[in-house]
Structures are given as C-alpha cells and as structure tokens.
Amino acid sequence: MIVERIKKIASDIHPLVIAHRRHLHAHPELSFQEKETSAYIKKELSEMGIPWQPVSENGVVALIRGGKPSDRVLALRADMDALPIREQNRLDYCSTREGVMHACGHDAHTASLLGSAYILNALRTEFGGTIKLIFQPGEEKLPGGASMMIKEGVLENPRPEAIIGQHCMPSLETGKIAIRPGKFMASMDELQVWVHGKGGHAAQPQQNIDPVVIAAHIIVALQQIVSRTANPSHPTVLSFGKVVANGAINVIPDEVHLEGTFRTMDESWREQAHTAMFRMATGIAESMGGACEFRIVKGYPFLLNDEKLSESVRAHAIEYLGPEQVVDWDPWMAAEDFAYYSQVATGCFYLLGTGNVHKGIMSALHTPTFNIDETALELSTGLMAYLAMKELKN
Ligand code: NI
C-alpha cells in the first residue's frame, strides 16, 4: 500500500524536516531578501539529486519526473519569507535576526515541501508524470512573489494542470487539515486617503475647514459601502487602522491621513466598490468645503479553490488521515498570494493544523509568540506527497 510506504518515509525523515524548519526559523529573511533561504533550498534539492532552476528574485522551481509514462504535470507550492516582527518565544532555534521572524509559518511550508520532495523522489518509480516544486519568495509583500514568478513563466514549460498549496493554522488542532472548496480567501486592496481642509485655532472653527470632522464623516459613511451597497452574498470588509491628524488640543490641522484595507471575494464587485468609495469620499469632502485624495493600491485577488480539485483533495486527504481529521473551514478574509495561481490555474489551498492547546501552542499568525507543533510536519510532508501522486493518477 502506497499510503503505508509514504507514512513510513515521512516518519523516517521527520527529524530532518524539523531540522530544516528550525534552521529556517533561526535565519528568517524579509520578503524579496530571501538569499540565504533560497540558497538553502537549492543546496537541499541538489543533495537529493533533484534538478532546479532559479526564477525571479530568490524563487526556485524544481522538477521530479515519475518513472511511469505520462505527460501530466502537477505543481506544489511553498512560500519562504518572514515578517518584520521581533520574536518573543524562548526556543533553542529562535530568530537570530533582530526584528525579523517567521511568524506566518513559511519556514514550515518550505521545510515541509523539501520533505515532500524527498518522499516523491524516493518513490518516483511508483508514479507517472511530473511534479513541479515551486518555492516562492515575497508572499507577504506587494506585488507578491507569486505574481512575479508567474510573469517569469513558473507555470510554463511544463505547464501544470493543477497547483496545490498549504498554510499553517494555529487555531486548527495538529493532526487535522481544513479545506474550503470555492471562494476561500479575500482580495486585498490598500487605501491611502488624504483629507485636506484649512487648519487654524481650534477656538475659531468658523475660520477653518476642519479635516478631522470631514475624515470622521468619511470613515463612518464608507461603512455603508459594506452594509448597504455590497451584495450580502459577497463577503466584504473595510477597516481603517491608521488615522493621523497631527493637530493638537487647540490646533485644527490642515490635513488628515487615513490608511485602510478593503477586502472581498468578487472581482467585479471589487472594481465597483473602488469607484463607489472614491465617489463617496471625494463627494463628502467637497460638500464640506474640503478636498479628498483617495488612492487605492490594488493587492492580491481573491483565492478561489477549484471545486472539483478541492473535493478530490478532500477525498484523498480522508484516505490518508481518516475522516475525522479532515474538516470544513469558513471563508477567511485574510489575503494570500497563492490567489494569483488560483486565478490562472486550477488550484487548491488547504490549511494545516499546527495548534496544540496542551503544549500551549495557540498564538495567532503574525504575532511575536507564533509557533507550530512540529509533529504536524510529519503529516504535512506525507500528505502533500500522497495528494500529488493521487492527482497525477486521477
Ligand atoms: Ni502566510
């Protein structure tokens, strides 16, 4: 049975995969600066005898050709960048770089894909077709490593018919994975707003055009885009996390700066919402005697899990893990640049449970105490190898 053989190898190499993950965790690199991480991946692939090529800034693509005749191609993807966060964990393998931390588990994704590569390479006489391994940089930063890798042809020569990726999820128990077929993660746009008025003494409002009051109206009014303009069946979020007025107790400033994020799961509504927000914000500012500059920096598209592929991945995951270990998940308003692959190829992105309440491993993604239960890495390496082999056969 192939499941047993994969599980045996995954168990044998589990210490090695943990070592990869700890090495990467101790040496995190920010988005598009992943020189050493990229070199580490290349060295490990070379040691396994797997041919690789560099793609884009620090990206690596590798091919494992199965021994049986087939021209089918499937891609597996891992990201590799860290975040500008100062680690607060006390671990032997803590970040050695001040202010940089693998707080989103991309160290685990890369280590896991190296483990899956080992398994698939060891079992390559057992399958037909080609596995394309994609190690991509810059997931955390616009324009997203995925979009750059795609532009530079990572999905060509050979072109994969499907692509599978995974992400650590601390609120899901280790031993489980979660899949959401269809719309899974949100598009993400950055909003940059400058509200211009006329500053002056706070005791003489009649002589000023108060941008603070205008900005307050804009913030409140824009929520109507979410509650009154959006189709309730398209999940939509608008949040302003930065509001800078820089006046004083008795000083009205000339300008207020706002920064926020707009997220949804429908590309045509996303475009309409941009226009509606722009019109509302500039209209309010003008009606109050001020002016508003409203800039939208487009981020990642929404992430669509192909229904058929996701159901197939779910069925195979159940074969590998058992039915209780494969759970459903709600749509998630976080953004992920795997979405770029899912827009141009058949994609499935699932969540890997890495939390463990008994071990106290519960911190959320992007926090200074984020960590994973490393027992999850035995499951993740074997499962992804199994999914790849099954999809090539399907
Ligand atoms: Ni991430």
XYZ file of C-alpha atoms and ligand atoms in Angstrom:
395
model
C 0.000 0.000 0.000
C 1.366 3.375 -1.076
C -0.135 5.154 1.957
C 1.883 2.958 4.324
C 5.076 3.430 2.331
C 4.656 7.212 2.329
C 3.871 7.256 6.054
C 6.990 5.208 6.781
C 9.261 7.585 4.842
C 7.532 10.655 6.331
C 8.189 9.229 9.793
C 11.844 8.416 8.957
C 12.578 11.916 7.670
C 10.531 13.758 10.301
C 13.675 14.734 12.300
C 15.268 16.029 9.096
C 12.202 18.130 8.226
C 12.185 19.533 11.770
C 15.872 20.392 11.341
C 15.098 22.228 8.073
C 12.318 24.145 9.754
C 14.439 25.093 12.767
C 17.317 26.228 10.573
C 14.977 28.421 8.536
C 13.246 29.657 11.683
C 16.569 30.746 13.194
C 17.574 32.529 9.958
C 14.470 34.403 8.776
C 14.655 36.815 5.854
C 12.196 39.523 4.851
C 10.201 39.465 1.600
C 12.380 39.600 -1.534
C 15.552 39.374 0.587
C 15.482 35.554 0.901
C 19.028 34.991 -0.452
C 20.167 32.503 2.211
C 16.810 30.738 2.333
C 16.902 30.328 -1.429
C 20.494 29.023 -1.263
C 19.459 26.550 1.446
C 16.618 25.217 -0.707
C 18.915 24.858 -3.748
C 21.551 23.035 -1.702
C 18.993 20.595 -0.289
C 17.462 19.924 -3.716
C 20.926 19.339 -5.201
C 21.769 16.911 -2.398
C 18.617 14.957 -3.216
C 19.613 14.968 -6.894
C 16.519 16.973 -7.880
C 17.177 19.408 -10.767
C 16.163 23.021 -10.056
C 16.243 26.439 -11.672
C 16.141 29.943 -10.214
C 13.040 32.012 -11.040
C 12.513 35.688 -10.235
C 14.041 37.210 -7.083
C 15.116 34.215 -4.911
C 12.468 31.849 -6.303
C 13.299 28.219 -7.059
C 11.476 25.755 -9.280
C 12.342 22.061 -9.343
C 11.066 19.050 -11.267
C 10.642 15.441 -10.180
C 9.823 13.169 -13.122
C 7.969 9.977 -12.355
C 9.241 6.695 -13.788
C 5.986 5.677 -15.481
C 4.978 7.140 -18.841
C 2.671 10.175 -18.545
C 2.888 13.794 -19.651
C 0.737 15.111 -16.827
C 2.137 17.824 -14.568
C 1.140 18.900 -11.061
C 2.634 21.777 -9.053
C 3.195 22.032 -5.294
C 3.932 25.429 -3.828
C 5.613 26.733 -0.648
C 6.455 30.309 0.331
C 9.639 31.274 2.206
C 9.624 34.865 3.530
C 9.465 36.112 7.120
C 7.897 39.180 8.761
C 9.214 42.356 10.413
C 8.301 41.137 13.916
C 10.578 40.730 16.944
C 10.277 37.155 18.180
C 9.247 36.751 21.821
C 9.426 32.946 22.009
C 12.132 31.334 24.120
C 13.252 28.439 21.916
C 16.649 26.901 21.063
C 16.042 27.854 17.461
C 14.676 31.389 17.930
C 15.226 34.019 15.283
C 18.854 35.150 15.311
C 17.885 38.277 13.400
C 16.653 41.248 15.368
C 13.195 42.315 14.292
C 12.691 39.532 11.730
C 10.636 36.434 12.461
C 8.937 33.517 10.750
C 5.599 34.426 12.323
C 3.451 33.103 9.486
C 4.904 29.591 9.299
C 6.553 29.969 5.901
C 9.600 28.203 7.413
C 7.318 25.214 7.997
C 5.864 25.411 4.468
C 9.333 25.343 2.907
C 10.631 22.585 5.214
C 7.512 20.556 4.518
C 7.854 20.865 0.743
C 11.513 19.773 0.993
C 10.235 16.733 2.896
C 7.549 16.017 0.285
C 10.236 16.342 -2.403
C 12.314 13.709 -0.614
C 9.360 11.307 -0.477
C 8.310 11.852 -4.104
C 11.889 11.477 -5.286
C 12.249 8.227 -3.329
C 9.011 6.888 -4.823
C 9.412 8.256 -8.352
C 9.289 4.785 -9.969
C 5.772 4.457 -8.494
C 4.106 7.254 -10.468
C 3.876 8.734 -13.936
C 4.029 12.451 -14.780
C 5.988 15.373 -13.403
C 5.842 17.134 -10.054
C 6.797 20.776 -10.209
C 8.023 22.146 -6.884
C 7.608 25.904 -6.525
C 9.476 27.678 -3.718
C 8.417 31.308 -3.929
C 9.654 34.490 -2.266
C 7.762 37.566 -1.108
C 4.333 36.252 -0.154
C 3.934 38.955 2.492
C 4.647 41.974 0.314
C 3.045 43.553 -2.747
C 3.130 42.798 -5.625
C 3.514 39.260 -4.242
C 6.193 36.754 -5.207
C 3.568 34.585 -6.909
C 2.647 37.302 -9.429
C 6.334 37.824 -10.267
C 7.024 34.088 -10.595
C 4.002 33.680 -12.905
C 5.177 36.612 -15.048
C 8.563 34.947 -15.342
C 6.987 31.718 -16.537
C 6.898 29.470 -13.470
C 3.657 27.951 -14.764
C 5.125 27.197 -18.218
C 7.490 24.514 -19.531
C 5.966 22.308 -18.361
C 2.558 23.802 -17.588
C 0.934 22.199 -14.507
C -2.729 21.284 -14.836
C -3.226 21.964 -11.139
C -1.423 23.538 -8.208
C -1.691 22.700 -4.517
C -0.501 24.730 -1.524
C -0.940 24.713 2.237
C -0.840 27.142 5.156
C -0.267 26.639 8.877
C -3.325 27.306 11.013
C -2.746 27.612 14.780
C -6.459 27.590 15.607
C -6.757 24.150 13.997
C -5.523 21.234 16.059
C -2.379 19.429 14.897
C -3.335 16.239 13.094
C -6.111 17.914 11.132
C -6.377 19.770 7.874
C -9.194 22.034 6.670
C -10.491 22.584 3.163
C -12.931 25.126 1.773
C -13.925 24.442 -1.847
C -14.846 27.558 -3.864
C -14.211 31.089 -2.612
C -11.765 30.742 0.256
C -9.683 33.878 0.880
C -10.228 37.567 0.154
C -8.811 40.064 -2.289
C -6.902 42.826 -0.543
C -6.507 46.482 -1.510
C -4.670 49.192 0.391
C -6.467 52.507 0.800
C -4.461 55.726 1.145
C -6.588 58.777 1.859
C -5.610 62.403 2.390
C -8.342 64.758 3.582
C -7.417 68.403 3.007
C -9.012 71.265 4.902
C -7.752 74.511 6.373
C -6.140 74.435 9.786
C -6.192 77.067 12.491
C -7.094 77.826 16.093
C -9.495 75.266 17.500
C -11.414 78.091 19.226
C -12.319 79.654 15.889
C -13.859 76.878 13.785
C -15.627 79.416 11.594
C -12.250 80.376 10.122
C -11.169 76.801 9.415
C -12.217 73.866 7.278
C -11.820 71.043 9.757
C -10.352 67.934 8.054
C -10.798 65.899 11.268
C -14.579 66.227 11.111
C -14.551 65.557 7.359
C -12.400 62.433 7.874
C -14.743 61.243 10.631
C -17.714 61.546 8.254
C -15.820 59.699 5.542
C -14.850 56.822 7.855
C -18.420 56.341 9.049
C -20.035 56.851 5.639
C -17.750 54.388 3.853
C -19.067 51.590 6.072
C -22.298 51.939 4.081
C -20.413 50.548 1.092
C -20.105 47.353 3.125
C -23.554 47.336 4.742
C -25.769 48.936 2.045
C -24.032 48.722 -1.332
C -22.410 45.285 -1.194
C -24.417 42.253 -2.172
C -24.754 40.386 1.163
C -23.586 37.223 -0.594
C -20.178 38.802 -1.302
C -18.266 38.951 1.997
C -16.798 42.461 2.292
C -14.578 44.128 4.890
C -13.410 47.720 5.158
C -11.094 48.713 8.023
C -9.112 51.867 8.658
C -6.237 51.070 11.019
C -4.380 54.338 10.676
C -5.839 57.802 11.253
C -3.307 60.618 11.577
C -4.492 64.165 12.251
C -1.383 65.619 13.897
C -3.097 68.701 15.240
C -3.169 69.466 18.959
C -5.683 70.059 21.749
C -6.255 73.570 20.424
C -4.982 73.242 16.856
C -7.006 72.094 13.848
C -4.570 70.517 11.329
C -4.551 71.222 7.592
C -4.730 67.573 6.672
C -5.769 64.144 7.943
C -4.239 60.940 6.595
C -6.093 57.623 6.650
C -4.860 54.143 5.760
C -7.065 51.135 5.474
C -7.753 47.830 3.807
C -10.618 46.722 1.582
C -11.293 43.007 1.161
C -13.855 40.996 -0.727
C -14.398 37.828 -2.768
C -15.737 39.003 -6.100
C -13.603 40.725 -8.709
C -16.378 42.731 -10.410
C -17.784 43.934 -7.079
C -14.250 44.823 -6.060
C -13.999 47.209 -9.054
C -17.460 48.702 -8.390
C -16.600 49.214 -4.716
C -13.430 51.107 -5.622
C -15.470 53.561 -7.696
C -18.175 53.863 -5.021
C -15.680 54.520 -2.214
C -13.845 57.110 -4.287
C -17.077 58.913 -5.188
C -18.384 58.913 -1.627
C -15.157 60.118 -0.005
C -14.455 62.898 -2.506
C -18.139 63.933 -2.504
C -18.279 64.231 1.280
C -15.051 66.232 1.425
C -16.218 68.635 -1.286
C -19.658 69.074 0.264
C -17.932 70.133 3.481
C -15.634 72.605 1.764
C -12.515 70.422 1.790
C -10.908 68.031 -0.669
C -10.013 64.378 -0.611
C -7.309 62.431 -2.401
C -8.348 58.783 -2.451
C -5.732 56.315 -3.669
C -6.284 52.583 -3.998
C -3.258 50.303 -4.260
C -4.539 47.021 -5.660
C -3.269 43.962 -3.829
C -3.873 40.241 -4.268
C -7.008 38.905 -5.965
C -9.386 36.622 -4.047
C -8.398 32.984 -3.680
C -10.623 30.523 -5.477
C -10.313 26.849 -4.614
C -11.360 24.841 -7.662
C -14.421 22.832 -6.564
C -13.514 19.613 -8.338
C -9.861 19.614 -7.330
C -10.756 20.548 -3.726
C -13.253 17.692 -3.458
C -10.642 15.333 -4.839
C -8.004 16.633 -2.402
C -10.515 16.243 0.422
C -11.269 12.622 -0.578
C -7.565 11.744 -0.785
C -6.816 13.515 2.491
C -9.514 11.399 4.118
C -7.827 8.259 2.726
C -4.529 9.398 4.228
C -5.733 10.855 7.553
C -9.154 9.426 8.252
C -12.499 11.248 8.051
C -12.380 12.950 11.480
C -9.116 14.668 10.640
C -10.359 16.461 7.517
C -12.660 19.343 8.423
C -14.534 22.175 6.703
C -13.498 25.792 7.095
C -15.334 29.100 6.684
C -14.238 31.640 4.087
C -11.330 33.599 5.554
C -10.901 37.354 4.929
C -7.110 37.190 5.080
C -5.300 37.519 1.747
C -2.700 35.178 0.294
C -0.790 35.480 -2.957
C -1.492 31.821 -3.828
C -4.615 33.567 -5.197
C -2.582 34.563 -8.283
C -2.033 30.902 -9.151
C -5.694 30.133 -8.466
C -6.744 32.859 -10.938
C -4.778 31.323 -13.841
C -4.603 27.624 -12.936
C -6.727 25.022 -11.180
C -5.772 25.497 -7.555
C -6.389 24.097 -4.092
C -5.070 25.771 -0.950
C -5.766 23.989 2.337
C -4.999 24.657 5.975
C -2.631 22.556 8.037
C -3.492 22.311 11.739
C -0.439 23.353 13.766
C -2.012 24.337 17.098
C -1.788 22.314 20.303
C -3.617 23.546 23.387
C -1.869 21.008 25.687
C 1.555 22.211 24.563
C 0.437 25.865 24.824
C 0.881 26.409 21.082
C -2.009 28.714 20.286
C -0.634 32.112 19.270
C -2.146 33.564 16.133
C -0.354 34.054 12.824
C 1.672 37.300 12.618
C 2.183 37.535 16.403
C 5.602 37.554 18.192
C 4.761 34.316 20.034
C 3.572 32.335 16.999
C 4.892 28.796 16.875
C 3.836 25.443 15.459
C 3.525 21.949 16.866
C 6.248 20.284 14.803
C 4.506 16.913 14.866
C 2.340 18.487 12.126
C 5.343 18.301 9.782
C 5.227 14.503 9.587
C 1.624 14.695 8.422
C 2.180 17.632 6.061
C 5.127 16.117 4.178
C 3.483 12.737 3.676
C 0.054 14.119 2.882
C 1.284 16.512 0.201
C 3.341 13.754 -1.434
C 0.303 11.465 -1.388
C -2.003 14.155 -2.814
C 0.476 14.821 -5.631
C 0.725 11.154 -6.588
C -3.055 10.687 -6.478
C -3.795 13.813 -8.513
C -1.360 12.747 -11.223
C -3.255 9.467 -11.454
C -6.765 11.000 -11.358
Ni 1.485 33.204 5.361
